[in-house]
CSV table of C-alpha atoms in Angstrom, one decimal:
chain,number,residue,atom,x,y,z
A,742,MET,CA,171.7,143.2,196.2
A,743,ARG,CA,173.2,145.1,193.3
A,744,ARG,CA,176.9,145.0,194.3
A,745,PRO,CA,180.3,143.6,193.1
A,746,SER,CA,180.6,139.9,192.8
A,747,VAL,CA,182.1,137.5,195.4
A,748,ALA,CA,185.3,137.4,193.3
A,749,ALA,CA,185.6,141.2,193.3
A,750,ASP,CA,184.8,141.4,197.0
A,751,ALA,CA,187.4,138.7,197.8
A,752,ARG,CA,190.1,140.5,195.8
A,753,ALA,CA,189.2,143.8,197.5
A,754,ASP,CA,189.2,142.1,200.9
A,755,TYR,CA,192.7,140.5,200.1
A,756,ASP,CA,194.0,144.0,199.5
A,757,ARG,CA,192.7,145.0,202.9
A,758,GLY,CA,194.2,141.9,204.6
A,759,ILE,CA,190.8,140.4,205.2
A,760,ARG,CA,190.4,136.7,204.4
A,761,ARG,CA,186.7,135.8,204.2
A,762,MET,CA,185.5,132.3,205.0
A,763,LYS,CA,182.9,130.3,203.2
A,764,PHE,CA,179.4,131.0,204.4
A,765,LEU,CA,177.9,127.5,204.9
A,766,ALA,CA,174.2,126.7,204.5
A,767,GLU,CA,173.8,125.8,208.2
A,768,ASN,CA,175.1,129.2,209.1
A,769,VAL,CA,172.6,130.9,206.8
A,770,THR,CA,169.6,129.1,208.5
A,771,LYS,CA,171.1,129.7,211.9
A,772,VAL,CA,171.2,133.5,211.3
A,773,PHE,CA,167.8,133.6,209.6
A,774,ARG,CA,166.2,131.6,212.4
A,775,ALA,CA,167.7,133.8,215.1
A,776,LEU,CA,166.5,137.1,213.4
A,777,GLU,CA,163.0,135.7,212.9
A,778,ASP,CA,162.8,134.4,216.4
A,779,GLY,CA,164.0,137.8,217.6
A,780,GLY,CA,161.1,139.5,215.8
A,781,VAL,CA,163.2,141.0,212.9
A,782,PRO,CA,161.5,140.6,209.5
A,783,VAL,CA,164.2,139.4,207.1
A,784,TRP,CA,164.5,138.3,203.5
A,785,ILE,CA,167.5,136.5,202.0
A,786,ASP,CA,169.0,138.3,198.9
A,787,GLY,CA,171.9,137.9,196.5
A,788,GLY,CA,173.6,134.6,195.8
A,789,TRP,CA,172.0,132.7,198.6
A,790,ALA,CA,168.5,133.9,197.5
A,791,ILE,CA,169.2,132.4,194.1
A,792,ASP,CA,170.3,129.1,195.7
A,793,ALA,CA,167.3,129.2,197.9
A,794,LEU,CA,165.0,129.5,194.9
A,795,LEU,CA,166.9,126.6,193.1
A,796,LYS,CA,166.7,124.6,196.3
A,797,SER,CA,170.4,123.7,195.7
A,798,GLU,CA,173.7,125.2,196.7
A,799,THR,CA,175.1,125.8,193.1
A,800,ARG,CA,178.3,127.6,194.2
A,801,GLU,CA,180.4,128.6,197.1
A,802,HIS,CA,179.3,131.8,199.0
A,803,THR,CA,181.6,134.0,201.1
A,804,ASP,CA,178.8,136.3,202.4
A,805,LEU,CA,175.1,136.4,203.2
A,806,ASP,CA,173.0,139.3,201.8
A,807,LEU,CA,169.9,140.1,203.9
A,808,ILE,CA,167.1,142.7,203.5
A,809,VAL,CA,165.9,144.1,206.8
A,810,PRO,CA,163.5,147.1,207.5
A,811,ILE,CA,165.6,150.1,208.3
A,812,ASP,CA,163.9,150.6,211.6
A,813,CYS,CA,164.9,147.1,212.6
A,814,VAL,CA,168.6,147.4,212.0
A,815,GLU,CA,169.4,148.0,215.6
A,816,SER,CA,167.5,145.0,216.7
A,817,ALA,CA,169.2,142.9,214.1
A,818,GLU,CA,172.6,144.1,215.3
A,819,ALA,CA,171.7,143.1,218.9
A,820,ILE,CA,170.7,139.6,217.7
A,821,LEU,CA,173.8,139.2,215.5
A,822,SER,CA,176.1,140.2,218.3
A,823,GLN,CA,174.8,137.3,220.3
A,824,LEU,CA,175.9,135.1,217.4
A,825,GLY,CA,179.4,136.6,217.5
A,826,PHE,CA,178.9,139.1,214.6
A,827,GLN,CA,180.1,142.7,215.1
A,828,ARG,CA,179.5,145.7,212.9
A,829,ASP,CA,182.4,146.6,210.5
A,830,ASP,CA,182.4,150.3,210.5
A,831,ARG,CA,184.9,150.5,207.8
A,832,GLU,CA,182.6,148.7,205.3
A,833,THR,CA,179.3,150.0,206.7
A,834,ASP,CA,177.7,152.8,204.6
A,835,MET,CA,174.3,153.7,205.9
A,836,PRO,CA,171.7,153.7,204.4
A,837,VAL,CA,173.3,151.6,201.7
A,838,ARG,CA,174.6,148.6,203.7
A,839,VAL,CA,175.5,147.5,207.2
A,840,VAL,CA,178.3,145.0,207.2
A,841,PHE,CA,178.9,142.5,210.1
A,842,ARG,CA,181.8,140.1,210.6
A,843,ASP,CA,182.5,137.5,213.2
A,844,SER,CA,185.9,136.2,214.4
A,845,ASP,CA,186.1,133.6,211.6
A,846,LYS,CA,185.7,136.5,208.9
A,847,HIS,CA,182.2,135.4,207.9
A,848,GLU,CA,180.3,138.4,206.5
A,849,ILE,CA,176.7,139.4,206.6
A,850,ASP,CA,175.7,142.3,204.4
A,851,ILE,CA,172.4,143.9,205.4
A,852,HIS,CA,170.6,146.2,203.1
A,853,PRO,CA,168.2,148.4,205.0
A,854,MET,CA,164.9,149.1,203.3
A,855,THR,CA,162.1,151.6,204.1
A,856,PHE,CA,158.7,149.9,203.6
A,857,ASN,CA,155.7,151.5,202.4
A,858,PRO,CA,152.0,150.7,203.3
A,859,ASP,CA,151.5,149.0,199.9
A,860,GLY,CA,154.3,146.6,200.5
A,861,THR,CA,156.9,148.2,198.2
A,862,ALA,CA,160.3,148.9,199.7
A,863,ILE,CA,162.8,151.6,199.1
A,864,HIS,CA,166.6,151.1,199.2
A,865,ILE,CA,169.3,153.7,198.7
A,866,ASP,CA,171.9,152.0,196.5
A,867,CYS,CA,175.3,153.0,195.3
A,868,ASP,CA,176.7,152.6,191.8
A,869,THR,CA,180.3,152.0,190.7
A,870,SER,CA,181.2,155.7,190.9
A,871,ASP,CA,179.8,155.8,194.5
A,872,GLN,CA,176.8,157.8,193.4
A,873,LYS,CA,173.7,157.0,195.5
A,874,TYR,CA,170.3,156.3,193.8
A,875,VAL,CA,166.9,155.0,194.8
A,876,TYR,CA,166.0,151.4,194.1
A,877,ILE,CA,162.3,150.2,194.7
A,878,SER,CA,161.4,146.6,195.3
A,879,SER,CA,157.8,145.6,194.6
A,880,ALA,CA,155.8,143.8,197.1
A,881,ALA,CA,155.6,140.8,194.7
A,882,GLY,CA,159.4,140.9,194.5
A,883,LEU,CA,159.7,140.3,198.1
A,884,SER,CA,157.2,137.4,198.2
A,885,GLY,CA,159.7,134.7,197.3
A,886,VAL,CA,159.9,131.4,199.2
A,887,GLY,CA,163.0,129.1,199.0
A,888,THR,CA,164.7,126.3,200.7
A,889,ILE,CA,168.2,126.3,202.4
A,890,ASN,CA,169.5,123.3,204.2
A,891,GLY,CA,166.0,121.8,204.4
A,892,ARG,CA,164.5,125.0,205.9
A,893,VAL,CA,161.9,127.2,204.2
A,894,VAL,CA,163.1,130.8,204.0
A,895,ARG,CA,161.8,134.1,202.7
A,896,CYS,CA,163.8,135.5,199.9
A,897,THR,CA,163.5,137.8,196.8
A,898,THR,CA,161.7,136.2,193.8
A,899,ALA,CA,163.3,135.0,190.6
A,900,ALA,CA,161.8,138.0,188.7
A,901,GLU,CA,163.2,140.4,191.3
A,902,GLN,CA,166.6,138.8,191.1
A,903,ILE,CA,166.7,139.2,187.3
A,904,ARG,CA,165.3,142.7,187.6
A,905,GLN,CA,168.1,143.7,189.8
A,906,LYS,CA,170.6,142.4,187.2
A,907,VAL,CA,168.8,144.2,184.5
A,908,GLU,CA,168.7,147.5,186.3
A,909,ARG,CA,171.9,147.5,188.1
A,910,ARG,CA,174.4,150.3,187.3
A,911,TYR,CA,177.4,148.3,186.5
A,912,SER,CA,178.2,145.9,183.6
A,913,PRO,CA,177.8,142.1,184.1
A,914,TRP,CA,180.7,141.9,181.7
A,915,SER,CA,183.2,143.6,183.8
A,916,PRO,CA,186.2,141.4,185.0
A,917,GLU,CA,185.0,141.1,188.6
A,918,ARG,CA,181.7,139.6,187.4
A,919,ILE,CA,183.3,136.9,185.4
A,920,ARG,CA,183.5,133.5,187.2
A,921,ALA,CA,186.4,130.9,187.0
A,922,ASN,CA,184.8,129.3,183.9
A,923,GLY,CA,184.9,132.6,181.9
A,924,VAL,CA,181.2,133.2,182.0
A,925,SER,CA,179.4,136.2,183.5
A,926,GLY,CA,178.0,135.2,186.9
A,927,ASP,CA,174.9,137.2,186.2
A,928,LEU,CA,174.2,135.3,182.9
A,929,GLU,CA,174.7,132.0,184.7
A,930,ASP,CA,172.2,133.0,187.5
A,931,ILE,CA,169.6,134.2,184.9
A,932,ILE,CA,169.9,131.0,182.9
A,933,SER,CA,169.5,128.9,186.2
A,934,LEU,CA,166.5,130.8,187.2
A,935,LEU,CA,164.9,130.6,183.8
A,936,LYS,CA,165.3,126.9,183.7
A,937,VAL,CA,163.1,126.6,186.8
A,938,TYR,CA,160.9,129.7,186.6
A,939,GLY,CA,161.0,130.7,183.0
A,940,THR,CA,157.7,129.2,181.9
A,941,GLY,CA,154.9,127.3,183.5
A,942,GLU,CA,155.7,124.2,181.5
A,943,GLY,CA,159.5,124.2,182.0
A,944,GLY,CA,162.2,125.2,179.5
A,945,LEU,CA,161.8,128.1,177.0
A,946,ARG,CA,160.1,127.1,173.8
A,947,GLU,CA,162.0,127.2,170.5
A,948,ALA,CA,159.9,130.0,168.9
A,949,ALA,CA,160.5,133.3,167.1
A,950,PRO,CA,160.9,136.2,169.6
A,951,GLU,CA,157.6,137.7,168.5
A,952,ALA,CA,155.8,134.4,169.2
A,953,ARG,CA,157.0,134.2,172.8
A,954,SER,CA,154.7,135.1,175.6
A,955,THR,CA,155.4,138.6,176.9
A,956,ASN,CA,153.4,138.4,180.1
A,957,ASN,CA,155.9,136.5,182.0
A,958,ALA,CA,157.9,138.8,184.3
A,959,VAL,CA,161.0,136.6,184.5
A,960,VAL,CA,161.2,136.0,180.7
A,961,SER,CA,160.5,139.7,179.9
A,962,ALA,CA,163.3,140.8,182.4
A,963,ALA,CA,165.7,138.3,180.9
A,964,GLU,CA,165.0,139.5,177.3
A,965,GLN,CA,165.6,143.1,178.4
A,966,PHE,CA,168.8,142.0,180.0
A,967,SER,CA,169.9,140.2,176.8
A,968,ILE,CA,169.0,143.1,174.5
A,969,ARG,CA,170.6,145.7,176.6
A,970,HIS,CA,174.0,143.9,177.1
A,971,VAL,CA,174.2,142.3,173.6
A,972,ALA,CA,173.9,145.9,172.3
A,973,SER,CA,176.6,147.0,174.7
A,974,LEU,CA,178.9,144.1,173.6
A,975,SER,CA,178.2,145.0,169.9
A,976,ALA,CA,179.3,148.7,170.6
A,977,GLN,CA,182.4,147.5,172.4
A,978,HIS,CA,183.2,145.2,169.5
A,979,ALA,CA,182.8,148.0,167.0
A,980,GLU,CA,185.0,150.2,169.2
A,981,LEU,CA,187.7,147.4,169.2
A,982,ILE,CA,187.5,147.0,165.4
A,983,ALA,CA,188.1,150.7,164.9
A,984,LYS,CA,191.0,150.7,167.4
A,985,HIS,CA,192.5,147.7,165.7
A,986,ALA,CA,192.3,149.5,162.3
A,987,GLU,CA,194.0,152.5,163.8
A,988,LEU,CA,196.8,150.4,165.3
A,989,ASN,CA,197.2,148.6,161.9
A,990,ALA,CA,197.7,151.9,160.2
A,991,GLN,CA,200.3,153.0,162.8
A,992,HIS,CA,202.1,149.7,162.4
A,993,THR,CA,202.2,150.1,158.6
A,994,GLU,CA,203.6,153.6,158.9
A,995,LEU,CA,206.3,152.4,161.3
A,996,ILE,CA,207.2,149.6,158.9
A,997,ASN,CA,207.6,152.0,156.1
A,998,GLN,CA,209.7,154.4,158.2
A,999,HIS,CA,212.0,151.5,159.2
A,1000,ALA,CA,212.4,150.4,155.6
A,1001,ALA,CA,213.3,154.0,154.6
A,1002,LEU,CA,215.9,154.2,157.4
A,1003,ARG,CA,217.5,150.9,156.4
A,1004,ALA,CA,217.6,152.1,152.8
A,1005,ARG,CA,219.4,155.3,153.9
A,1006,PHE,CA,221.9,153.4,156.0
A,1007,LYS,CA,222.7,151.0,153.1
A,1008,THR,CA,223.3,154.0,150.8
A,1009,MET,CA,225.6,155.6,153.4
A,1010,ARG,CA,227.5,152.4,153.9
A,1011,ARG,CA,228.5,152.3,150.2
A,1012,SER,CA,229.8,155.8,150.4
A,1013,ALA,CA,233.7,155.9,150.4
A,1014,SER,CA,233.7,158.9,152.7
A,1015,TRP,CA,231.6,157.3,155.3
A,1016,ARG,CA,233.1,157.0,158.8
A,1017,LEU,CA,231.1,155.3,161.5
A,1018,THR,CA,231.5,156.7,165.0
A,1019,SER,CA,231.1,154.4,168.0
A,1020,PRO,CA,227.6,155.6,169.0
A,1021,MET,CA,226.5,155.1,165.4
A,1022,ARG,CA,228.0,151.5,165.4
A,1023,HIS,CA,226.0,150.6,168.5
A,1024,ALA,CA,222.9,152.0,166.9
A,1025,ALA,CA,223.6,150.0,163.7
A,1026,GLU,CA,224.2,146.7,165.6
A,1027,TRP,CA,221.0,147.3,167.6
A,1028,MET,CA,219.1,147.6,164.3
A,1029,SER,CA,220.7,144.4,163.2
A,1030,LEU,CA,222.2,145.9,160.0
A,1031,GLY,CA,225.3,143.7,160.1
A,1032,TRP,CA,227.9,146.5,160.0
A,1033,SER,CA,230.5,144.8,162.1
A,1034,LYS,CA,233.2,145.3,159.6
A,1035,LEU,CA,232.6,148.9,159.0
A,1036,ARG,CA,235.6,151.4,159.5
A,1037,THR,CA,235.6,153.4,162.7
A,1038,HIS,CA,238.6,155.5,162.0
């Protein structure tokens, strides 16, 4: 769900000495089928949910995000243990997440949710400062259907995926969210989903913003995402411009001070009474003033 990217997780795991393996499509369907057959309601979330919606594996995955009712977590744990997965107590943080790993370092990240009679689901999430907050998924957001390795799976919808990215409490522009091509992974995911689910007819129409349809949940969420984070980037840009101006002023002041010192040294050099001590000579040579022939006695 709303958590650091695979790249960030991989770096953190490297620091802990954990080398996570690629989570293959056939392993995803194996886990999904085992949980379903065991009577555990399960939805695929995160990166694999996006690929399920796109019906194509668009990138490499090193974990599997799952949504499971909180009262079914123990049953899910028993089923996963039969597949060789054990709970990682170091990474587990109930009720935020329950992490499982097998001997090959494959990771399953379960997000426990409390389901209401109306179909909405409540998840206790955690932001970048480790502060917990409530995130509510709508019933419609959990009605997605996708395909992985030829098997139909339940997953979060495209609108829910984009909503998560819009409402998450960390920036999609942070370094750990940037993929190898230099683009935010969140932006790439939104673009990919919009190409398939953006409008009923296909791609977005070339129209003025006020002329676009506003009753499409996916498009509306994407527009909110763009407005919010373009504004954030503009603010960062203005801050950098101000900092650049400040550094330029400091640099100009240092240049002026250096020029004044050189002028003083040249004046002193011409003085008949000037005698240069050894420390002074080293300082002069360090400043490249060319005083190698000055008297030292």
